[in-house]
Amino acid sequence: MGAPKQKWTADEEAALKAGVIKHGAGKWRTILKDPEYSGVLYLRSNVDLKDKWRNMSVMANGWSSREKSKLAVKRVHHVPKLEESPLPADNDVKSDDAAVDVKAHEVPLMPIPSQNRSTIRLGNLILEAIATLKEPAGSHKTAIASYIKVNMLREVKCWCYWLE
Amino acid sequence: MGAPKQKWTADEEAALKAGVIKHGAGKWRTILKDPEYSGVLYLRSNVDLKDKWRNMSVMANGWSSREKSKLAVKRVHHVPKLEESPLPADNDVKSDDAAVDVKAHEVPLMPIPSQNRSTIRLGNLILEAIATLKEPAGSHKTAIASYIKVNMLREVKCWCYWLE
DNA sequence: CTTTAGGGGTAGGGTTCG
DNA sequence: TCGAACCCTACCCCTAAA
């Protein structure tokens, strides 16, 4: 459902090359704003220009993906990358007495076992909401939790109602 | 060029989140100096923290040039800012059959009467979550709503539990 | 002077899709 | 399968404000 994927035309490539010659590689925004090229490249963003230039350069150097993967130096990441562990089919979120095996003293950080990017994002969103709520008044955790219960849950429900 | 690009580790992200909860978003230098996190974040600057927090939190404002319709359009318009209408002292959000006087056809935009910055943010967060969820699969509204019900509500409850 | 908010911008790894 | 187009993240710069 993303973008329809816009193939670069010969005109656009020519404009990009001319722009790089005129302003230099890396001056993508400058090239984009240059009236000399903006008429041709108006569909593109500065990032698009950067990416296209990279693709063109790679082709010129004759690098294959296999060689690139050889050269790719992997940094040491100790990301455990949790298993996919699909979401529980349980469609019902139990009310406030829902059993969540999380205890404040035992879980210093995120209590949510994020299993995919979307879920991680949601956790971040909630975290941000909490952080935001801290600003106005020096609210304490209980106050924040209360606020979330009252407002955020209500908003979520409201949104669900609206979406259905 | 300058930076070898240090990808944030899970530990660093966790420390940042914990720091934000402890000191608040915006207290980057304070978080950095906190002995509780300095061991993990010693490679980062306060600006790094700020940028990272921005990366984690702000993903709603699509600058993806193309395809900013749909949800983005809805975000453009603003809700006519209803009066203060204080929150119900009711600490309990009733379960899924909660009566919300919102009907899909009557409320084309945000159904939430945002009354202050925090609430507005919450609305945006939910909107962002919806936008995020739209990416992976061409989900439809019902699927999104279902997802939110199952996961987001669960996460919110999880957070509340953790905070209390 | 130091810090933060926030707008812009770029590089490069990763991912998707034709 | 491969590569062009696109996305995501980290880092950078700048300026205004506190």
PDB file of N, CA, C and O in Angstrom, chain A residues 1 43 47 75 93-94 96 102 107 109-110 112 119 121-122 124-129 131-132 134-135 141 147 149 151 153-157 159 161-164, chain B residues 4 14 17-18 20-22 57 63 66 87 92-94 102 107-108 112 117 119 121-122 125 128-129 132 134 141 147-149 153 155 157 159 161-164:
ATOM      1  N   MET A   1       0.831  -1.193   0.000  1.00  0.00           N
ATOM      2  CA  MET A   1       0.000   0.000   0.000  1.00  0.00           C
ATOM      3  C   MET A   1       0.856   1.229   0.000  1.00  0.00           C
ATOM      4  O   MET A   1       0.413   2.329   0.151  1.00  0.00           O
ATOM      5  N   LEU A  43       9.085  15.962  -8.752  1.00  0.00           N
ATOM      6  CA  LEU A  43       8.444  14.806  -8.116  1.00  0.00           C
ATOM      7  C   LEU A  43       9.350  14.150  -7.080  1.00  0.00           C
ATOM      8  O   LEU A  43       8.906  13.288  -6.323  1.00  0.00           O
ATOM      9  N   VAL A  47      16.167  13.045  -0.682  1.00  0.00           N
ATOM     10  CA  VAL A  47      16.576  11.668  -0.398  1.00  0.00           C
ATOM     11  C   VAL A  47      16.492  10.810  -1.648  1.00  0.00           C
ATOM     12  O   VAL A  47      17.345   9.938  -1.878  1.00  0.00           O
ATOM     13  N   ARG A  75      28.809  -4.701  12.166  1.00  0.00           N
ATOM     14  CA  ARG A  75      29.146  -4.226  13.497  1.00  0.00           C
ATOM     15  C   ARG A  75      28.631  -5.235  14.508  1.00  0.00           C
ATOM     16  O   ARG A  75      27.701  -5.982  14.236  1.00  0.00           O
ATOM     17  N   VAL A  93      -9.479  -8.295  25.907  1.00  0.00           N
ATOM     18  CA  VAL A  93      -8.632  -7.760  26.954  1.00  0.00           C
ATOM     19  C   VAL A  93      -9.454  -7.713  28.219  1.00  0.00           C
ATOM     20  O   VAL A  93     -10.449  -7.007  28.291  1.00  0.00           O
ATOM     21  N   LYS A  94      -9.017  -8.441  29.154  1.00  0.00           N
ATOM     22  CA  LYS A  94      -9.793  -8.478  30.391  1.00  0.00           C
ATOM     23  C   LYS A  94      -9.729  -7.135  31.098  1.00  0.00           C
ATOM     24  O   LYS A  94      -8.821  -6.345  30.880  1.00  0.00           O
ATOM     25  N   ASP A  96      -9.738  -4.446  34.390  1.00  0.00           N
ATOM     26  CA  ASP A  96      -8.577  -3.957  35.116  1.00  0.00           C
ATOM     27  C   ASP A  96      -7.881  -5.009  35.955  1.00  0.00           C
ATOM     28  O   ASP A  96      -6.745  -4.824  36.361  1.00  0.00           O
ATOM     29  N   VAL A 102       3.705  -8.895  35.792  1.00  0.00           N
ATOM     30  CA  VAL A 102       4.739  -7.884  35.872  1.00  0.00           C
ATOM     31  C   VAL A 102       4.691  -7.266  37.252  1.00  0.00           C
ATOM     32  O   VAL A 102       3.635  -6.865  37.719  1.00  0.00           O
ATOM     33  N   VAL A 107      10.779  -5.680  37.281  1.00  0.00           N
ATOM     34  CA  VAL A 107      10.963  -5.254  35.897  1.00  0.00           C
ATOM     35  C   VAL A 107      11.371  -3.789  35.864  1.00  0.00           C
ATOM     36  O   VAL A 107      10.538  -2.912  35.970  1.00  0.00           O
ATOM     37  N   LEU A 109      12.588  -2.005  33.483  1.00  0.00           N
ATOM     38  CA  LEU A 109      12.388  -1.238  32.255  1.00  0.00           C
ATOM     39  C   LEU A 109      11.045  -1.586  31.634  1.00  0.00           C
ATOM     40  O   LEU A 109      10.048  -1.611  32.320  1.00  0.00           O
ATOM     41  N   MET A 110      11.088  -1.817  30.366  1.00  0.00           N
ATOM     42  CA  MET A 110       9.827  -2.060  29.677  1.00  0.00           C
ATOM     43  C   MET A 110       9.250  -3.413  30.065  1.00  0.00           C
ATOM     44  O   MET A 110       9.898  -4.428  29.904  1.00  0.00           O
ATOM     45  N   ILE A 112       6.852  -4.808  28.631  1.00  0.00           N
ATOM     46  CA  ILE A 112       6.149  -5.405  27.506  1.00  0.00           C
ATOM     47  C   ILE A 112       7.110  -6.185  26.623  1.00  0.00           C
ATOM     48  O   ILE A 112       8.073  -5.635  26.123  1.00  0.00           O
ATOM     49  N   THR A 119       4.539  -3.346  17.585  1.00  0.00           N
ATOM     50  CA  THR A 119       4.318  -3.394  19.018  1.00  0.00           C
ATOM     51  C   THR A 119       5.333  -2.542  19.742  1.00  0.00           C
ATOM     52  O   THR A 119       5.019  -1.861  20.711  1.00  0.00           O
ATOM     53  N   ARG A 121       6.704   0.095  18.624  1.00  0.00           N
ATOM     54  CA  ARG A 121       6.253   1.466  18.443  1.00  0.00           C
ATOM     55  C   ARG A 121       5.174   1.822  19.460  1.00  0.00           C
ATOM     56  O   ARG A 121       5.192   2.865  20.071  1.00  0.00           O
ATOM     57  N   LEU A 122       4.230   0.932  19.607  1.00  0.00           N
ATOM     58  CA  LEU A 122       3.152   1.223  20.538  1.00  0.00           C
ATOM     59  C   LEU A 122       3.693   1.458  21.930  1.00  0.00           C
ATOM     60  O   LEU A 122       3.276   2.367  22.626  1.00  0.00           O
ATOM     61  N   ASN A 124       6.578   2.602  22.635  1.00  0.00           N
ATOM     62  CA  ASN A 124       7.205   3.918  22.634  1.00  0.00           C
ATOM     63  C   ASN A 124       6.162   5.018  22.738  1.00  0.00           C
ATOM     64  O   ASN A 124       6.354   6.017  23.421  1.00  0.00           O
ATOM     65  N   LEU A 125       5.054   4.806  22.048  1.00  0.00           N
ATOM     66  CA  LEU A 125       4.008   5.825  22.081  1.00  0.00           C
ATOM     67  C   LEU A 125       3.486   6.004  23.490  1.00  0.00           C
ATOM     68  O   LEU A 125       3.320   7.123  23.971  1.00  0.00           O
ATOM     69  N   ILE A 126       3.269   4.893  24.121  1.00  0.00           N
ATOM     70  CA  ILE A 126       2.762   4.985  25.486  1.00  0.00           C
ATOM     71  C   ILE A 126       3.791   5.655  26.371  1.00  0.00           C
ATOM     72  O   ILE A 126       3.482   6.506  27.203  1.00  0.00           O
ATOM     73  N   LEU A 127       5.055   5.286  26.149  1.00  0.00           N
ATOM     74  CA  LEU A 127       6.113   5.885  26.946  1.00  0.00           C
ATOM     75  C   LEU A 127       6.154   7.398  26.741  1.00  0.00           C
ATOM     76  O   LEU A 127       6.302   8.164  27.689  1.00  0.00           O
ATOM     77  N   GLU A 128       6.014   7.775  25.512  1.00  0.00           N
ATOM     78  CA  GLU A 128       6.045   9.215  25.256  1.00  0.00           C
ATOM     79  C   GLU A 128       4.879   9.912  25.929  1.00  0.00           C
ATOM     80  O   GLU A 128       5.011  11.001  26.478  1.00  0.00           O
ATOM     81  N   ALA A 129       3.743   9.235  25.866  1.00  0.00           N
ATOM     82  CA  ALA A 129       2.576   9.816  26.527  1.00  0.00           C
ATOM     83  C   ALA A 129       2.865  10.022  28.004  1.00  0.00           C
ATOM     84  O   ALA A 129       2.587  11.073  28.575  1.00  0.00           O
ATOM     85  N   ALA A 131       5.795  10.356  29.385  1.00  0.00           N
ATOM     86  CA  ALA A 131       6.768  11.436  29.535  1.00  0.00           C
ATOM     87  C   ALA A 131       6.092  12.791  29.369  1.00  0.00           C
ATOM     88  O   ALA A 131       6.369  13.725  30.101  1.00  0.00           O
ATOM     89  N   THR A 132       5.209  12.861  28.414  1.00  0.00           N
ATOM     90  CA  THR A 132       4.519  14.125  28.182  1.00  0.00           C
ATOM     91  C   THR A 132       3.702  14.525  29.395  1.00  0.00           C
ATOM     92  O   THR A 132       3.680  15.682  29.791  1.00  0.00           O
ATOM     93  N   LYS A 134       4.295  13.980  32.295  1.00  0.00           N
ATOM     94  CA  LYS A 134       5.107  14.394  33.435  1.00  0.00           C
ATOM     95  C   LYS A 134       5.363  15.888  33.426  1.00  0.00           C
ATOM     96  O   LYS A 134       5.642  16.477  34.446  1.00  0.00           O
ATOM     97  N   GLU A 135       5.304  16.470  32.253  1.00  0.00           N
ATOM     98  CA  GLU A 135       5.703  17.857  32.134  1.00  0.00           C
ATOM     99  C   GLU A 135       4.847  18.832  32.949  1.00  0.00           C
ATOM    100  O   GLU A 135       5.368  19.542  33.795  1.00  0.00           O
ATOM    101  N   LYS A 141       3.792   8.543  39.632  1.00  0.00           N
ATOM    102  CA  LYS A 141       3.413   7.383  38.829  1.00  0.00           C
ATOM    103  C   LYS A 141       1.934   7.050  38.964  1.00  0.00           C
ATOM    104  O   LYS A 141       1.255   6.773  37.987  1.00  0.00           O
ATOM    105  N   TYR A 147      -4.309   8.787  35.071  1.00  0.00           N
ATOM    106  CA  TYR A 147      -4.620   9.595  33.890  1.00  0.00           C
ATOM    107  C   TYR A 147      -4.763   8.708  32.674  1.00  0.00           C
ATOM    108  O   TYR A 147      -5.700   8.821  31.885  1.00  0.00           O
ATOM    109  N   LYS A 149      -5.415   5.582  32.535  1.00  0.00           N
ATOM    110  CA  LYS A 149      -6.608   4.749  32.627  1.00  0.00           C
ATOM    111  C   LYS A 149      -7.820   5.528  32.175  1.00  0.00           C
ATOM    112  O   LYS A 149      -8.634   5.059  31.387  1.00  0.00           O
ATOM    113  N   ASN A 151      -8.091   8.572  30.591  1.00  0.00           N
ATOM    114  CA  ASN A 151      -8.126   9.280  29.315  1.00  0.00           C
ATOM    115  C   ASN A 151      -7.677   8.441  28.134  1.00  0.00           C
ATOM    116  O   ASN A 151      -8.366   8.388  27.124  1.00  0.00           O
ATOM    117  N   LEU A 153      -7.322   5.215  27.744  1.00  0.00           N
ATOM    118  CA  LEU A 153      -8.218   4.109  27.429  1.00  0.00           C
ATOM    119  C   LEU A 153      -9.489   4.624  26.787  1.00  0.00           C
ATOM    120  O   LEU A 153      -9.998   4.057  25.827  1.00  0.00           O
ATOM    121  N   ARG A 154      -9.958   5.742  27.283  1.00  0.00           N
ATOM    122  CA  ARG A 154     -11.178   6.302  26.723  1.00  0.00           C
ATOM    123  C   ARG A 154     -10.939   6.720  25.278  1.00  0.00           C
ATOM    124  O   ARG A 154     -11.781   6.491  24.403  1.00  0.00           O
ATOM    125  N   GLU A 155      -9.773   7.298  25.049  1.00  0.00           N
ATOM    126  CA  GLU A 155      -9.486   7.729  23.685  1.00  0.00           C
ATOM    127  C   GLU A 155      -9.331   6.537  22.761  1.00  0.00           C
ATOM    128  O   GLU A 155      -9.807   6.558  21.627  1.00  0.00           O
ATOM    129  N   VAL A 156      -8.658   5.524  23.256  1.00  0.00           N
ATOM    130  CA  VAL A 156      -8.495   4.336  22.420  1.00  0.00           C
ATOM    131  C   VAL A 156      -9.856   3.766  22.066  1.00  0.00           C
ATOM    132  O   VAL A 156     -10.149   3.462  20.914  1.00  0.00           O
ATOM    133  N   LYS A 157     -10.695   3.664  23.029  1.00  0.00           N
ATOM    134  CA  LYS A 157     -12.029   3.133  22.771  1.00  0.00           C
ATOM    135  C   LYS A 157     -12.771   4.030  21.792  1.00  0.00           C
ATOM    136  O   LYS A 157     -13.480   3.558  20.903  1.00  0.00           O
ATOM    137  N   TRP A 159     -11.506   5.863  19.535  1.00  0.00           N
ATOM    138  CA  TRP A 159     -10.971   5.653  18.195  1.00  0.00           C
ATOM    139  C   TRP A 159     -11.473   4.348  17.597  1.00  0.00           C
ATOM    140  O   TRP A 159     -11.853   4.288  16.426  1.00  0.00           O
ATOM    141  N   TYR A 161     -14.188   2.909  18.243  1.00  0.00           N
ATOM    142  CA  TYR A 161     -15.585   3.131  17.895  1.00  0.00           C
ATOM    143  C   TYR A 161     -15.683   3.851  16.562  1.00  0.00           C
ATOM    144  O   TYR A 161     -16.476   3.513  15.687  1.00  0.00           O
ATOM    145  N   TRP A 162     -14.826   4.811  16.417  1.00  0.00           N
ATOM    146  CA  TRP A 162     -14.861   5.611  15.195  1.00  0.00           C
ATOM    147  C   TRP A 162     -14.431   4.795  13.983  1.00  0.00           C
ATOM    148  O   TRP A 162     -14.964   4.939  12.880  1.00  0.00           O
ATOM    149  N   LEU A 163     -13.509   3.910  14.202  1.00  0.00           N
ATOM    150  CA  LEU A 163     -12.962   3.157  13.070  1.00  0.00           C
ATOM    151  C   LEU A 163     -13.900   2.072  12.590  1.00  0.00           C
ATOM    152  O   LEU A 163     -13.857   1.685  11.428  1.00  0.00           O
ATOM    153  N   GLU A 164     -14.712   1.599  13.476  1.00  0.00           N
ATOM    154  CA  GLU A 164     -15.551   0.474  13.089  1.00  0.00           C
ATOM    155  C   GLU A 164     -16.794   0.931  12.355  1.00  0.00           C
ATOM    156  O   GLU A 164     -17.175   2.077  12.419  1.00  0.00           O
TER     157      GLU A 164
ATOM    158  N   PRO B   4      31.028   7.033  12.348  1.00  0.00           N
ATOM    159  CA  PRO B   4      30.893   5.649  11.882  1.00  0.00           C
ATOM    160  C   PRO B   4      29.493   5.095  12.067  1.00  0.00           C
ATOM    161  O   PRO B   4      29.284   3.946  11.789  1.00  0.00           O
ATOM    162  N   ALA B  14      16.709   1.169  26.234  1.00  0.00           N
ATOM    163  CA  ALA B  14      16.050   0.930  27.513  1.00  0.00           C
ATOM    164  C   ALA B  14      16.482   1.967  28.535  1.00  0.00           C
ATOM    165  O   ALA B  14      15.661   2.496  29.294  1.00  0.00           O
ATOM    166  N   LYS B  17      14.777   5.260  27.765  1.00  0.00           N
ATOM    167  CA  LYS B  17      13.372   5.243  28.190  1.00  0.00           C
ATOM    168  C   LYS B  17      13.253   5.355  29.699  1.00  0.00           C
ATOM    169  O   LYS B  17      12.440   6.132  30.213  1.00  0.00           O
ATOM    170  N   ALA B  18      14.060   4.584  30.384  1.00  0.00           N
ATOM    171  CA  ALA B  18      14.019   4.651  31.842  1.00  0.00           C
ATOM    172  C   ALA B  18      14.388   6.045  32.322  1.00  0.00           C
ATOM    173  O   ALA B  18      13.783   6.581  33.249  1.00  0.00           O
ATOM    174  N   VAL B  20      13.972   8.819  30.717  1.00  0.00           N
ATOM    175  CA  VAL B  20      12.884   9.754  30.435  1.00  0.00           C
ATOM    176  C   VAL B  20      11.785   9.611  31.481  1.00  0.00           C
ATOM    177  O   VAL B  20      11.203  10.595  31.934  1.00  0.00           O
ATOM    178  N   ILE B  21      11.529   8.383  31.866  1.00  0.00           N
ATOM    179  CA  ILE B  21      10.508   8.176  32.897  1.00  0.00           C
ATOM    180  C   ILE B  21      10.962   8.795  34.210  1.00  0.00           C
ATOM    181  O   ILE B  21      10.181   9.417  34.925  1.00  0.00           O
ATOM    182  N   LYS B  22      12.246   8.653  34.485  1.00  0.00           N
ATOM    183  CA  LYS B  22      12.744   9.121  35.778  1.00  0.00           C
ATOM    184  C   LYS B  22      12.873  10.636  35.826  1.00  0.00           C
ATOM    185  O   LYS B  22      12.486  11.268  36.793  1.00  0.00           O
ATOM    186  N   SER B  57       9.901   8.703  18.882  1.00  0.00           N
ATOM    187  CA  SER B  57       8.567   9.222  19.155  1.00  0.00           C
ATOM    188  C   SER B  57       7.873   9.761  17.915  1.00  0.00           C
ATOM    189  O   SER B  57       6.675   9.578  17.742  1.00  0.00           O
ATOM    190  N   TRP B  63       6.963  12.745   5.808  1.00  0.00           N
ATOM    191  CA  TRP B  63       7.530  13.622   4.764  1.00  0.00           C
ATOM    192  C   TRP B  63       7.848  12.755   3.564  1.00  0.00           C
ATOM    193  O   TRP B  63       8.678  13.082   2.757  1.00  0.00           O
ATOM    194  N   ARG B  66       5.301  11.359  -1.518  1.00  0.00           N
ATOM    195  CA  ARG B  66       4.085  10.748  -2.040  1.00  0.00           C
ATOM    196  C   ARG B  66       3.304  10.104  -0.917  1.00  0.00           C
ATOM    197  O   ARG B  66       3.821   9.843   0.144  1.00  0.00           O
ATOM    198  N   LEU B  87     -12.679  15.761  33.179  1.00  0.00           N
ATOM    199  CA  LEU B  87     -12.711  14.305  33.092  1.00  0.00           C
ATOM    200  C   LEU B  87     -13.612  13.752  34.170  1.00  0.00           C
ATOM    201  O   LEU B  87     -13.662  14.267  35.282  1.00  0.00           O
ATOM    202  N   ASP B  92     -12.811   4.210  36.424  1.00  0.00           N
ATOM    203  CA  ASP B  92     -12.943   2.947  35.736  1.00  0.00           C
ATOM    204  C   ASP B  92     -13.476   3.158  34.334  1.00  0.00           C
ATOM    205  O   ASP B  92     -14.529   3.746  34.128  1.00  0.00           O
ATOM    206  N   VAL B  93     -12.722   2.682  33.393  1.00  0.00           N
ATOM    207  CA  VAL B  93     -13.217   2.698  32.036  1.00  0.00           C
ATOM    208  C   VAL B  93     -13.978   1.408  31.821  1.00  0.00           C
ATOM    209  O   VAL B  93     -13.435   0.325  31.952  1.00  0.00           O
ATOM    210  N   LYS B  94     -15.202   1.576  31.496  1.00  0.00           N
ATOM    211  CA  LYS B  94     -16.017   0.366  31.334  1.00  0.00           C
ATOM    212  C   LYS B  94     -15.537  -0.440  30.142  1.00  0.00           C
ATOM    213  O   LYS B  94     -14.864   0.058  29.253  1.00  0.00           O
ATOM    214  N   VAL B 102     -20.399   8.531  19.705  1.00  0.00           N
ATOM    215  CA  VAL B 102     -19.737   8.887  18.460  1.00  0.00           C
ATOM    216  C   VAL B 102     -20.219   7.933  17.385  1.00  0.00           C
ATOM    217  O   VAL B 102     -20.245   6.732  17.577  1.00  0.00           O
ATOM    218  N   VAL B 107     -18.981  11.903  12.643  1.00  0.00           N
ATOM    219  CA  VAL B 107     -17.701  12.470  13.086  1.00  0.00           C
ATOM    220  C   VAL B 107     -16.621  12.077  12.090  1.00  0.00           C
ATOM    221  O   VAL B 107     -16.011  11.026  12.205  1.00  0.00           O
ATOM    222  N   PRO B 108     -16.405  12.924  11.117  1.00  0.00           N
ATOM    223  CA  PRO B 108     -15.448  12.573  10.073  1.00  0.00           C
ATOM    224  C   PRO B 108     -14.013  12.630  10.536  1.00  0.00           C
ATOM    225  O   PRO B 108     -13.142  12.034   9.964  1.00  0.00           O
ATOM    226  N   ILE B 112     -12.261  12.877  19.402  1.00  0.00           N
ATOM    227  CA  ILE B 112     -11.845  13.123  20.779  1.00  0.00           C
ATOM    228  C   ILE B 112     -11.833  14.619  21.079  1.00  0.00           C
ATOM    229  O   ILE B 112     -11.159  15.386  20.408  1.00  0.00           O
ATOM    230  N   ARG B 117      -2.789  20.125  25.727  1.00  0.00           N
ATOM    231  CA  ARG B 117      -1.700  19.620  24.899  1.00  0.00           C
ATOM    232  C   ARG B 117      -1.498  18.131  25.095  1.00  0.00           C
ATOM    233  O   ARG B 117      -1.300  17.383  24.140  1.00  0.00           O
ATOM    234  N   THR B 119      -3.583  15.864  25.944  1.00  0.00           N
ATOM    235  CA  THR B 119      -4.633  15.081  25.319  1.00  0.00           C
ATOM    236  C   THR B 119      -4.475  15.079  23.815  1.00  0.00           C
ATOM    237  O   THR B 119      -4.688  14.075  23.150  1.00  0.00           O
ATOM    238  N   ARG B 121      -1.762  15.321  22.261  1.00  0.00           N
ATOM    239  CA  ARG B 121      -0.661  14.413  21.964  1.00  0.00           C
ATOM    240  C   ARG B 121      -1.147  12.971  21.961  1.00  0.00           C
ATOM    241  O   ARG B 121      -0.808  12.191  21.092  1.00  0.00           O
ATOM    242  N   LEU B 122      -1.962  12.647  22.928  1.00  0.00           N
ATOM    243  CA  LEU B 122      -2.454  11.283  23.003  1.00  0.00           C
ATOM    244  C   LEU B 122      -3.219  10.929  21.751  1.00  0.00           C
ATOM    245  O   LEU B 122      -3.058   9.848  21.197  1.00  0.00           O
ATOM    246  N   LEU B 125      -0.826  10.292  19.120  1.00  0.00           N
ATOM    247  CA  LEU B 125      -0.140   9.021  19.313  1.00  0.00           C
ATOM    248  C   LEU B 125      -0.979   7.881  18.787  1.00  0.00           C
ATOM    249  O   LEU B 125      -0.494   6.987  18.105  1.00  0.00           O
ATOM    250  N   GLU B 128      -0.948   7.966  15.166  1.00  0.00           N
ATOM    251  CA  GLU B 128       0.330   7.461  14.650  1.00  0.00           C
ATOM    252  C   GLU B 128       0.362   5.956  14.704  1.00  0.00           C
ATOM    253  O   GLU B 128       0.830   5.289  13.786  1.00  0.00           O
ATOM    254  N   ALA B 129      -0.136   5.427  15.794  1.00  0.00           N
ATOM    255  CA  ALA B 129      -0.179   3.972  15.910  1.00  0.00           C
ATOM    256  C   ALA B 129      -0.988   3.382  14.777  1.00  0.00           C
ATOM    257  O   ALA B 129      -0.594   2.399  14.148  1.00  0.00           O
ATOM    258  N   THR B 132       0.985   3.557  11.666  1.00  0.00           N
ATOM    259  CA  THR B 132       2.032   2.536  11.685  1.00  0.00           C
ATOM    260  C   THR B 132       1.464   1.172  11.344  1.00  0.00           C
ATOM    261  O   THR B 132       2.032   0.420  10.573  1.00  0.00           O
ATOM    262  N   LYS B 134      -0.892   0.477   9.589  1.00  0.00           N
ATOM    263  CA  LYS B 134      -1.358   0.343   8.214  1.00  0.00           C
ATOM    264  C   LYS B 134      -0.258  -0.147   7.298  1.00  0.00           C
ATOM    265  O   LYS B 134      -0.515  -0.700   6.247  1.00  0.00           O
ATOM    266  N   LYS B 141      -9.879  -0.735   8.204  1.00  0.00           N
ATOM    267  CA  LYS B 141     -10.230  -0.107   9.478  1.00  0.00           C
ATOM    268  C   LYS B 141     -10.597  -1.129  10.537  1.00  0.00           C
ATOM    269  O   LYS B 141     -10.169  -1.032  11.674  1.00  0.00           O
ATOM    270  N   TYR B 147      -6.888  -4.730  16.024  1.00  0.00           N
ATOM    271  CA  TYR B 147      -5.512  -4.793  16.517  1.00  0.00           C
ATOM    272  C   TYR B 147      -5.354  -3.917  17.747  1.00  0.00           C
ATOM    273  O   TYR B 147      -4.770  -4.322  18.753  1.00  0.00           O
ATOM    274  N   ILE B 148      -5.893  -2.721  17.625  1.00  0.00           N
ATOM    275  CA  ILE B 148      -5.767  -1.810  18.757  1.00  0.00           C
ATOM    276  C   ILE B 148      -6.433  -2.379  19.983  1.00  0.00           C
ATOM    277  O   ILE B 148      -5.887  -2.363  21.087  1.00  0.00           O
ATOM    278  N   LYS B 149      -7.610  -2.899  19.776  1.00  0.00           N
ATOM    279  CA  LYS B 149      -8.320  -3.454  20.924  1.00  0.00           C
ATOM    280  C   LYS B 149      -7.480  -4.516  21.594  1.00  0.00           C
ATOM    281  O   LYS B 149      -7.321  -4.549  22.801  1.00  0.00           O
ATOM    282  N   LEU B 153      -4.688  -1.846  23.877  1.00  0.00           N
ATOM    283  CA  LEU B 153      -5.325  -1.828  25.190  1.00  0.00           C
ATOM    284  C   LEU B 153      -4.546  -2.700  26.156  1.00  0.00           C
ATOM    285  O   LEU B 153      -4.367  -2.349  27.319  1.00  0.00           O
ATOM    286  N   GLU B 155      -1.419  -3.294  26.067  1.00  0.00           N
ATOM    287  CA  GLU B 155      -0.177  -2.622  26.443  1.00  0.00           C
ATOM    288  C   GLU B 155      -0.431  -1.502  27.436  1.00  0.00           C
ATOM    289  O   GLU B 155       0.321  -1.306  28.389  1.00  0.00           O
ATOM    290  N   LYS B 157      -2.798  -1.326  29.546  1.00  0.00           N
ATOM    291  CA  LYS B 157      -3.045  -1.935  30.846  1.00  0.00           C
ATOM    292  C   LYS B 157      -1.753  -2.412  31.465  1.00  0.00           C
ATOM    293  O   LYS B 157      -1.532  -2.279  32.673  1.00  0.00           O
ATOM    294  N   TRP B 159       1.154  -1.198  31.015  1.00  0.00           N
ATOM    295  CA  TRP B 159       1.890  -0.047  31.518  1.00  0.00           C
ATOM    296  C   TRP B 159       1.298   0.460  32.820  1.00  0.00           C
ATOM    297  O   TRP B 159       2.022   0.784  33.764  1.00  0.00           O
ATOM    298  N   TYR B 161      -0.297  -1.180  34.969  1.00  0.00           N
ATOM    299  CA  TYR B 161       0.061  -2.149  35.993  1.00  0.00           C
ATOM    300  C   TYR B 161       1.478  -1.887  36.470  1.00  0.00           C
ATOM    301  O   TYR B 161       1.774  -1.871  37.667  1.00  0.00           O
ATOM    302  N   TRP B 162       2.339  -1.649  35.521  1.00  0.00           N
ATOM    303  CA  TRP B 162       3.734  -1.458  35.857  1.00  0.00           C
ATOM    304  C   TRP B 162       3.954  -0.177  36.647  1.00  0.00           C
ATOM    305  O   TRP B 162       4.781  -0.096  37.543  1.00  0.00           O
ATOM    306  N   LEU B 163       3.167   0.814  36.307  1.00  0.00           N
ATOM    307  CA  LEU B 163       3.366   2.120  36.938  1.00  0.00           C
ATOM    308  C   LEU B 163       2.863   2.144  38.362  1.00  0.00           C
ATOM    309  O   LEU B 163       3.353   2.918  39.182  1.00  0.00           O
ATOM    310  N   GLU B 164       1.882   1.351  38.626  1.00  0.00           N
ATOM    311  CA  GLU B 164       1.280   1.400  39.954  1.00  0.00           C
ATOM    312  C   GLU B 164       2.108   0.653  40.988  1.00  0.00           C
ATOM    313  O   GLU B 164       2.927  -0.174  40.637  1.00  0.00           O
TER     314      GLU B 164
END
